[in-house]
Tab-separated table of C-alpha atoms in Angstrom:
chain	number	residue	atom	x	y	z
A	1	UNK	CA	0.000	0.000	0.000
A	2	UNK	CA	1.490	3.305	-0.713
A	3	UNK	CA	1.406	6.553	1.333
A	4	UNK	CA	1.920	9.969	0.350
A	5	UNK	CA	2.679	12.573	3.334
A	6	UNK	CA	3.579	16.321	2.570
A	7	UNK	CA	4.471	18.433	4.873
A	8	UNK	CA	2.383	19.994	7.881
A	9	UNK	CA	3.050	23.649	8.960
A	10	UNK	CA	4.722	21.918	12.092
A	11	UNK	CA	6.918	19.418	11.444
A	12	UNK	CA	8.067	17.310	8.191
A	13	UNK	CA	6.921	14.030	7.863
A	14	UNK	CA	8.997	10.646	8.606
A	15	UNK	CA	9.289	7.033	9.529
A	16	UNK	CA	9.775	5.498	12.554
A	17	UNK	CA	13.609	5.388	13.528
A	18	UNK	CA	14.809	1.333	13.629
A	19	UNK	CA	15.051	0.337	17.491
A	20	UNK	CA	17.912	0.891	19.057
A	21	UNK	CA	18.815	4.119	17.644
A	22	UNK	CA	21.188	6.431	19.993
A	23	UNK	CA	19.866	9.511	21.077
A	24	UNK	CA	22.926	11.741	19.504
A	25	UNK	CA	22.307	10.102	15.583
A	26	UNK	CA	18.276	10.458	16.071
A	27	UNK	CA	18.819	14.377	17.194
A	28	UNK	CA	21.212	14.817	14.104
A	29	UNK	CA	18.740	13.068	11.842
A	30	UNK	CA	15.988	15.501	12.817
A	31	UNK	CA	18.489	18.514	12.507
A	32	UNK	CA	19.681	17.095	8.798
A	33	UNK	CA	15.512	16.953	7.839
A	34	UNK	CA	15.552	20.705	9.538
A	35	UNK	CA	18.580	21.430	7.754
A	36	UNK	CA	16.761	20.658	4.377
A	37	UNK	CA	13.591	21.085	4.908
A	38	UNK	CA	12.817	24.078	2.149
A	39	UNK	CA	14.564	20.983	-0.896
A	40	UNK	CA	11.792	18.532	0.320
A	41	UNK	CA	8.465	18.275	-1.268
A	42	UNK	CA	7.009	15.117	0.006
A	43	UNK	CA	7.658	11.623	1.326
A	44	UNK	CA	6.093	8.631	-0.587
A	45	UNK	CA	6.387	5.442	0.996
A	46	UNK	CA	5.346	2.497	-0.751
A	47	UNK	CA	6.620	-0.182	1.529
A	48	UNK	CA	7.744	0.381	5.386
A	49	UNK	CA	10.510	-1.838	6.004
A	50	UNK	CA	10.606	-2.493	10.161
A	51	UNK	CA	13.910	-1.547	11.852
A	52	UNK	CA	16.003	-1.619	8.358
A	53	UNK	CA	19.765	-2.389	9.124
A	54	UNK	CA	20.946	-0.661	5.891
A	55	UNK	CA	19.339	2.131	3.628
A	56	UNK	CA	20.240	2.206	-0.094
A	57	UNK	CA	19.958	5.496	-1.039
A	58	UNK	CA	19.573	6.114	-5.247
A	59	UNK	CA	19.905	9.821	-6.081
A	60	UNK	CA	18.076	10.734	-9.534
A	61	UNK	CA	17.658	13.220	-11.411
A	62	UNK	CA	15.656	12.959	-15.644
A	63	UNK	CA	16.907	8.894	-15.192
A	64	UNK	CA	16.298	7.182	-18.162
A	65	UNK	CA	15.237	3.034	-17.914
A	66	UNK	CA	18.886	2.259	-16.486
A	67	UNK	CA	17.413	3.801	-13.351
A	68	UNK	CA	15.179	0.394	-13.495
A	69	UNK	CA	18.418	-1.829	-14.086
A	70	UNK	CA	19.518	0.056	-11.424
A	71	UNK	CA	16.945	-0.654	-8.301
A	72	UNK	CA	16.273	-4.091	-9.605
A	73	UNK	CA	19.935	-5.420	-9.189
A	74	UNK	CA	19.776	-3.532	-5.326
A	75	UNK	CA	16.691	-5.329	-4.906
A	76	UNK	CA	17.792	-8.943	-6.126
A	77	UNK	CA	20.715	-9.088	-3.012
A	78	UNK	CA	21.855	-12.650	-1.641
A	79	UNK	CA	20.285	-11.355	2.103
A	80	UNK	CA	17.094	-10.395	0.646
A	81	UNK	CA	15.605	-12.767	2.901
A	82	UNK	CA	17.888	-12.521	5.604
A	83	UNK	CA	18.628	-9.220	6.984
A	84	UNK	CA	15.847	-6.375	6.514
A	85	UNK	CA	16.864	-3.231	4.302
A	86	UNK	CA	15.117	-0.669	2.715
A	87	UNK	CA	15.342	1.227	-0.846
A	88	UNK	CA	14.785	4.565	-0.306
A	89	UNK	CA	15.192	6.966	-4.202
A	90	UNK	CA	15.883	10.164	-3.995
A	91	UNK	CA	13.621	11.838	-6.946
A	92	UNK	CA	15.499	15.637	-7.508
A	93	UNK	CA	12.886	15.794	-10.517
A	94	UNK	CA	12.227	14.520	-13.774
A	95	UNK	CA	11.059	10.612	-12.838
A	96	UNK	CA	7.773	10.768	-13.358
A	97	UNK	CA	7.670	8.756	-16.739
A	98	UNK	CA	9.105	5.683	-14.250
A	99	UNK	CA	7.239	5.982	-11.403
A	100	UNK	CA	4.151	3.685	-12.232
A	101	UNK	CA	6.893	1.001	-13.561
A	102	UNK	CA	9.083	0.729	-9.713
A	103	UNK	CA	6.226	-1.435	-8.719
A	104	UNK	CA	8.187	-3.335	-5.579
A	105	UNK	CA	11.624	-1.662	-6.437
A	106	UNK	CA	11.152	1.028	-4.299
A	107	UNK	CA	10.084	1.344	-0.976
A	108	UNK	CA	10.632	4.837	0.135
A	109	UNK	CA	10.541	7.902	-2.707
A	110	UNK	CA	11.877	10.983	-1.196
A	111	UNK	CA	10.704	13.894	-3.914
A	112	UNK	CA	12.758	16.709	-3.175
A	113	UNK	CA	13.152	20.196	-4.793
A	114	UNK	CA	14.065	19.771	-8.838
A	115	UNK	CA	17.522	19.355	-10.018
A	116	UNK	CA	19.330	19.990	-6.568
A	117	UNK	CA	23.032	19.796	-6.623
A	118	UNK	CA	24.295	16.152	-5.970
A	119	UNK	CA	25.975	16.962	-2.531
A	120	UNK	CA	22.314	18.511	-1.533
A	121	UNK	CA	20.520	15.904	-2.395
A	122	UNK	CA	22.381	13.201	-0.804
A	123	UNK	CA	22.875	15.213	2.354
A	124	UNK	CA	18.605	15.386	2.623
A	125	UNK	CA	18.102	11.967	2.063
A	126	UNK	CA	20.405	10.936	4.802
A	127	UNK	CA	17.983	12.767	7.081
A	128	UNK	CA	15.167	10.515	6.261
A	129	UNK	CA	17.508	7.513	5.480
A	130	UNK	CA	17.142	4.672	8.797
A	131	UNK	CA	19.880	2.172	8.648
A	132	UNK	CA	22.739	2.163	10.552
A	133	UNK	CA	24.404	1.675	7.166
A	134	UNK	CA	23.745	3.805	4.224
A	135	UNK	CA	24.860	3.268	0.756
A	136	UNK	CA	25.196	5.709	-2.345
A	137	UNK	CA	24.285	4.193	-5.342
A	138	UNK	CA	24.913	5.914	-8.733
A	139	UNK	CA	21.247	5.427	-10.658
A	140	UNK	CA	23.181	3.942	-13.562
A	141	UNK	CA	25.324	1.579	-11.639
A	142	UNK	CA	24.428	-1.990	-11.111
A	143	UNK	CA	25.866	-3.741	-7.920
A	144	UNK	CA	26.732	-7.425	-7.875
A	145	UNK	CA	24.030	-9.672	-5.788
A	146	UNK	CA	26.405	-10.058	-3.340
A	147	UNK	CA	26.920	-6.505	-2.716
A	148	UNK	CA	25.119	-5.768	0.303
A	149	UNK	CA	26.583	-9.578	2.253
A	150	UNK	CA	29.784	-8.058	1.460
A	151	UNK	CA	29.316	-4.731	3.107
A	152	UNK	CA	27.477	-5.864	6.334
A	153	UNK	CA	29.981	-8.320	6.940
A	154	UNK	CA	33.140	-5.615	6.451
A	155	UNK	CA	31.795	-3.192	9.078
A	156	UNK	CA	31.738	-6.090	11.726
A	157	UNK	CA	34.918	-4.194	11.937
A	158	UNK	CA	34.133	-1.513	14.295
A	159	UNK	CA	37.281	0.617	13.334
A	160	UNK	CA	35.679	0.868	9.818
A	161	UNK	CA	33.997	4.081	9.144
A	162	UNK	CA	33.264	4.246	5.856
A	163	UNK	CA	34.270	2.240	2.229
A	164	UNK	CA	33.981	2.730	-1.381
A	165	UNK	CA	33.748	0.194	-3.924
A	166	UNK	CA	35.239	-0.915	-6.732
A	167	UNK	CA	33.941	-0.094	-10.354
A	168	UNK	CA	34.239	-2.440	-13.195
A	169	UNK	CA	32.945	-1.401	-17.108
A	170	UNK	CA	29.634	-2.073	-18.009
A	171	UNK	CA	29.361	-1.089	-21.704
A	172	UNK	CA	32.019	1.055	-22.380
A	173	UNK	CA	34.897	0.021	-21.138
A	174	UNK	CA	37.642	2.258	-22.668
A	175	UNK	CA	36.492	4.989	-20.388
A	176	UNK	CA	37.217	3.357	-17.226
A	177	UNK	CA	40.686	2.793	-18.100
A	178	UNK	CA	40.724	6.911	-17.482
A	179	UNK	CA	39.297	6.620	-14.088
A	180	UNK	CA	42.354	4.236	-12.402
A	181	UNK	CA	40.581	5.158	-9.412
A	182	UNK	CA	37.726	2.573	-10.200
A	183	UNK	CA	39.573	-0.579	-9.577
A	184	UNK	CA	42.495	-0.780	-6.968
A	185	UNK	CA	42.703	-4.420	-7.059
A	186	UNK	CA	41.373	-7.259	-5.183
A	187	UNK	CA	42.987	-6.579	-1.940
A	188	UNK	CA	41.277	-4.327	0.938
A	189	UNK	CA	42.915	-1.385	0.966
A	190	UNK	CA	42.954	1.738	3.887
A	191	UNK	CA	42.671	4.662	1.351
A	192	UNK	CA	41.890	7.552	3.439
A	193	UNK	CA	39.553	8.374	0.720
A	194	UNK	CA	35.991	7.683	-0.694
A	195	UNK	CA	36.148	8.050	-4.266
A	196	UNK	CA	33.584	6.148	-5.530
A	197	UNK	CA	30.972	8.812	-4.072
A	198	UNK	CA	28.583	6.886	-6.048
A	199	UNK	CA	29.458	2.838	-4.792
A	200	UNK	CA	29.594	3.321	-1.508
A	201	UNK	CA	28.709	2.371	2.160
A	202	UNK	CA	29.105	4.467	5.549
A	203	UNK	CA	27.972	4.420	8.880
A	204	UNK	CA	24.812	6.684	9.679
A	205	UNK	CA	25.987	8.164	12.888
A	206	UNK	CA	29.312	8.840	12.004
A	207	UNK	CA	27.941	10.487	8.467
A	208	UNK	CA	25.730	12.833	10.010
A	209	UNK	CA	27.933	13.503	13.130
A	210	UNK	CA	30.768	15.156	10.497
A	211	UNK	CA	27.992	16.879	8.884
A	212	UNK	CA	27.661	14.588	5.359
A	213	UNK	CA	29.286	15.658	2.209
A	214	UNK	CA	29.801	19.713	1.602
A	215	UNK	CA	27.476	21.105	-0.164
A	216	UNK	CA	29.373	23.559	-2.687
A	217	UNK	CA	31.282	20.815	-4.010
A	218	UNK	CA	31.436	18.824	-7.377
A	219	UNK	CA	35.110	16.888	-7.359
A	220	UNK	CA	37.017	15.649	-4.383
A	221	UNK	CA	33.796	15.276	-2.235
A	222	UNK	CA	34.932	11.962	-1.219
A	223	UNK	CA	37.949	13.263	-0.171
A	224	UNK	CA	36.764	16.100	2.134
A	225	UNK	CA	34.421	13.834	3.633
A	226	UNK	CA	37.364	11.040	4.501
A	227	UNK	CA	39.103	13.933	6.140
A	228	UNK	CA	36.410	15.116	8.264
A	229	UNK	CA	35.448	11.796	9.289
A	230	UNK	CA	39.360	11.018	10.294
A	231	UNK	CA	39.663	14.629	12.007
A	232	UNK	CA	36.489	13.467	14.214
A	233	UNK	CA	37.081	9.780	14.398
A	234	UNK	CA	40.679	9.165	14.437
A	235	UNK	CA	40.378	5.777	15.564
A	236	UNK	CA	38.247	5.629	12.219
A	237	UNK	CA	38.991	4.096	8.801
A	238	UNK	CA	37.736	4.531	4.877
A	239	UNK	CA	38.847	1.832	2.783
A	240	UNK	CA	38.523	0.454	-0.815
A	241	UNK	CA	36.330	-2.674	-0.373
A	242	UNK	CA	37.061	-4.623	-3.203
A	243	UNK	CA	34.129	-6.677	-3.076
A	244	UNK	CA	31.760	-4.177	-3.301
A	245	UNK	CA	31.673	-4.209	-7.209
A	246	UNK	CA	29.546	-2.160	-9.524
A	247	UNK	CA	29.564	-2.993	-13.120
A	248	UNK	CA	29.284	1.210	-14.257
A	249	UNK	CA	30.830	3.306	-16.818
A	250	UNK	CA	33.084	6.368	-16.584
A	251	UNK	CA	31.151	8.026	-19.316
A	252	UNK	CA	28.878	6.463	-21.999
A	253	UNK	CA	29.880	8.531	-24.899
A	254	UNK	CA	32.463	10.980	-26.748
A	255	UNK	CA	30.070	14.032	-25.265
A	256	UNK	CA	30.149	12.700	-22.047
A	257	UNK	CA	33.656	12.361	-21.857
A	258	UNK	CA	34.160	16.068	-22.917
A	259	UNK	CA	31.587	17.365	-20.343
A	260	UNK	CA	33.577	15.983	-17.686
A	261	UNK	CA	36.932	17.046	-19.462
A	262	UNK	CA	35.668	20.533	-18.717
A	263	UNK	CA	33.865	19.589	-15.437
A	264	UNK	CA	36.955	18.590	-13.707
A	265	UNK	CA	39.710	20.022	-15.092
A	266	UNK	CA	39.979	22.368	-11.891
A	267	UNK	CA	38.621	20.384	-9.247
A	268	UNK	CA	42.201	20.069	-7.220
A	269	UNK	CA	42.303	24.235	-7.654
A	270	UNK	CA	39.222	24.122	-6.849
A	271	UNK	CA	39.119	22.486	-3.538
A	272	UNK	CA	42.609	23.703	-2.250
A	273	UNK	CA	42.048	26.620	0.106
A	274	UNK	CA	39.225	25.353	2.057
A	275	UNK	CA	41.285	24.834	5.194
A	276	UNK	CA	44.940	24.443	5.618
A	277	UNK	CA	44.386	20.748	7.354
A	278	UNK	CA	42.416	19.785	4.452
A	279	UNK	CA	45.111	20.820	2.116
A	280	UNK	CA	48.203	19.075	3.979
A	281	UNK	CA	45.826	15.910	4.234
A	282	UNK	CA	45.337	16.048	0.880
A	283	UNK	CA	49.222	16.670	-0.307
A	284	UNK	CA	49.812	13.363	2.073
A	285	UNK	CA	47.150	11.371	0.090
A	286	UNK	CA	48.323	12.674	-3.352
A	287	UNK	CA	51.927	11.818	-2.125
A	288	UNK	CA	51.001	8.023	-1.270
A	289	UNK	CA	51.606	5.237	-3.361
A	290	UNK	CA	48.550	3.216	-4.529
A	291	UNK	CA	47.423	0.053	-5.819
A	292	UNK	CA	46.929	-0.073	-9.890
A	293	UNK	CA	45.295	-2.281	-11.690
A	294	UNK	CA	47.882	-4.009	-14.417
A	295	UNK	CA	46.453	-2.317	-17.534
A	296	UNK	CA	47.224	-4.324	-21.101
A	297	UNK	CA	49.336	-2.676	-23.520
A	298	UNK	CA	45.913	-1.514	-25.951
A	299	UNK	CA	44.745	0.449	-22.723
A	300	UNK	CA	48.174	2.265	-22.139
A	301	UNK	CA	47.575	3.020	-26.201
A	302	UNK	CA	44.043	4.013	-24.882
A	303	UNK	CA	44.815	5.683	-21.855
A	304	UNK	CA	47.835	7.960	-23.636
A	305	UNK	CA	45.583	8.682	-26.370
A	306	UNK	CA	42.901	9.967	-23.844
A	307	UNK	CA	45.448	11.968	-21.493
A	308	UNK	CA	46.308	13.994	-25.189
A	309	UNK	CA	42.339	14.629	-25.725
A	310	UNK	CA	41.539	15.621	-22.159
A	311	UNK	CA	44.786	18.279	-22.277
A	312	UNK	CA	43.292	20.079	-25.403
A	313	UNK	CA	39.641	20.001	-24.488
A	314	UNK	CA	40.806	21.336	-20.836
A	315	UNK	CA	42.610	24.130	-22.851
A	316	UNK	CA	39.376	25.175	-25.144
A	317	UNK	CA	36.535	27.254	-23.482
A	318	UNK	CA	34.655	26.103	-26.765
A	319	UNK	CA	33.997	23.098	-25.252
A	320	UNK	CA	32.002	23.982	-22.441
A	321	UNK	CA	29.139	24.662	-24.748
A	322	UNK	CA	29.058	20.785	-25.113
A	323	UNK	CA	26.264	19.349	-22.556
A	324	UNK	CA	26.614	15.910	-20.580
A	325	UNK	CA	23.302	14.125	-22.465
């Protein structure tokens, strides 16, 4: 059965928190739904899962079918069964062709304000997310059935804060060979970083206690948020979990690849300055040596040949005419 709740003049509307809940994260969760309260519209919930133990949170925004592909792979996990979580989609506008077709792939749809910037939009959903782990799943990445096992099991380590996952191609797989960031190998890996914004799993508390992911930023998110959670928590960890794998591509076309070209050309510039700690932390990280993936010798051809395209777009202002889709 599904119910729609908009907000009252007094308070927003919600679920129950899962039992257990401390009073500090349930005080921050109210303060996060306070926090955004002018982005949200209304709160659909189609299912109510009972004390969920993780919250798989899909931010979308004009999604085309993918978005489908998407919720049905989170939806198909190995503890399905076993260990209650809940689906909760983050709709920033432009969804309503799908809605009638999510049928049982959704249980919670958290409409907010149209096309919000990606940082805002997760940052208001973790105010109505109720796990005690929450994911970030890009709405065009598809996550192995195992993905969810995998994660649960990893923070039985209580010094783990947060982890990314690894990304393997899905269709185009000359792109990913770009991002070396996607796959680190198959060994855990403490990377003081979460850089797979998109594939990845944290704890709720410790998310909301550092204040989530800054708003203003596009590029190096992950980052910031690793430092603030080890400024906080030293005790804390973010690693690359390598079995957390989602089969997604870097970009799915030429244009695509030039719209981030642009996009990111400055993001280092851009995030430098913030705070002095942040930059030395993030000289240290940029310092470190890190795992690589052995590429074959047609992706070094690849790879160089991409490294020459990305320098000349990154040099042409033309190019910023060129839109992602």
């Amino acid at each position: 059965m599904q119910t729609t709740h908009e907000p009252s003049e007094k308070r927003l509307p919600t679920l129950p928190d899962r039992a257990g809940i401390g009073d500090e994260e349930k005080r921050l969760g109210e303060a996060f739904r306070a926090r955004y309260a002018s982005e949200f519209r209304e709160l659909v919930v189609r299912r109510e899962v009972k004390d969920p133990a993780v919250t798989l949170v899909v931010i979308s925004y004009r999604a085309g079918d993918y978005l489908l592909d998407c919720l049905r792979h989170l939806r198909g996990q190995t503890v399905a069964l076993d260990l209650p979580y809940e689906i909760l989609l983050a709709d920033s506008g432009g969804l309503e062709h799908l809605r009638d077709r999510y049928g049982n792939l959704v249980d919670v749809e958290l409409r907010l304000r149209d096309g919000l910037p990606l940082n805002v939009a997760r940052n208001a959903a973790m105010g109505w997310a109720r796990g005690e782990l929450v994911a970030y799943i890009d709405d065009d990445g598809l996550v192995v059935p195992d993905w969810v096992e995998y994660g649960v099991n990893l923070f039985r380590d209580e010094t783990i804060g947060a982890a990314r996952g690894r990304i393997v191609p899905h269709k185009h797989p000359w792109y990913n060979v770009w991002a070396g960031h996607y796959d680190r190998g198959d060994d855990l890996w403490d990377e003081d970083n979460v850089s797979t914004e998109g594939n990845m799993l944290i704890r709720r508390a410790v998310y909301l206690a550092i204040g989530g992911f800054r708003d203003d930023l596009y590029g190096g998110e992950g980052l910031y948020l690793a430092y603030c959670m080890k400024r906080a928590f030293p005790a804390l960890r973010s690693v690359y979990a390598p079995g957390m794998i989602m089969r997604h591509d870097y970009c799915r076309s030429v244009r695509e690849f030039i719209w981030k070209s642009r996009r990111y050309k400055d993001v280092r510039k851009n995030i430098t300055g913030i705070e002095p700690a942040f930059d030395a932390y993030m000289a240290t990280f940029d310092a470190r040596k890190k795992p690589v993936r052995k590429r074959t010798p047609t992706e070094e051809v690849v790879l160089a040949g991409m490294r020459a395209a990305q320098k000349t777009i990154a040099r042409m202002p033309i190019f910023d005419r060129v839109k992602r889709r």
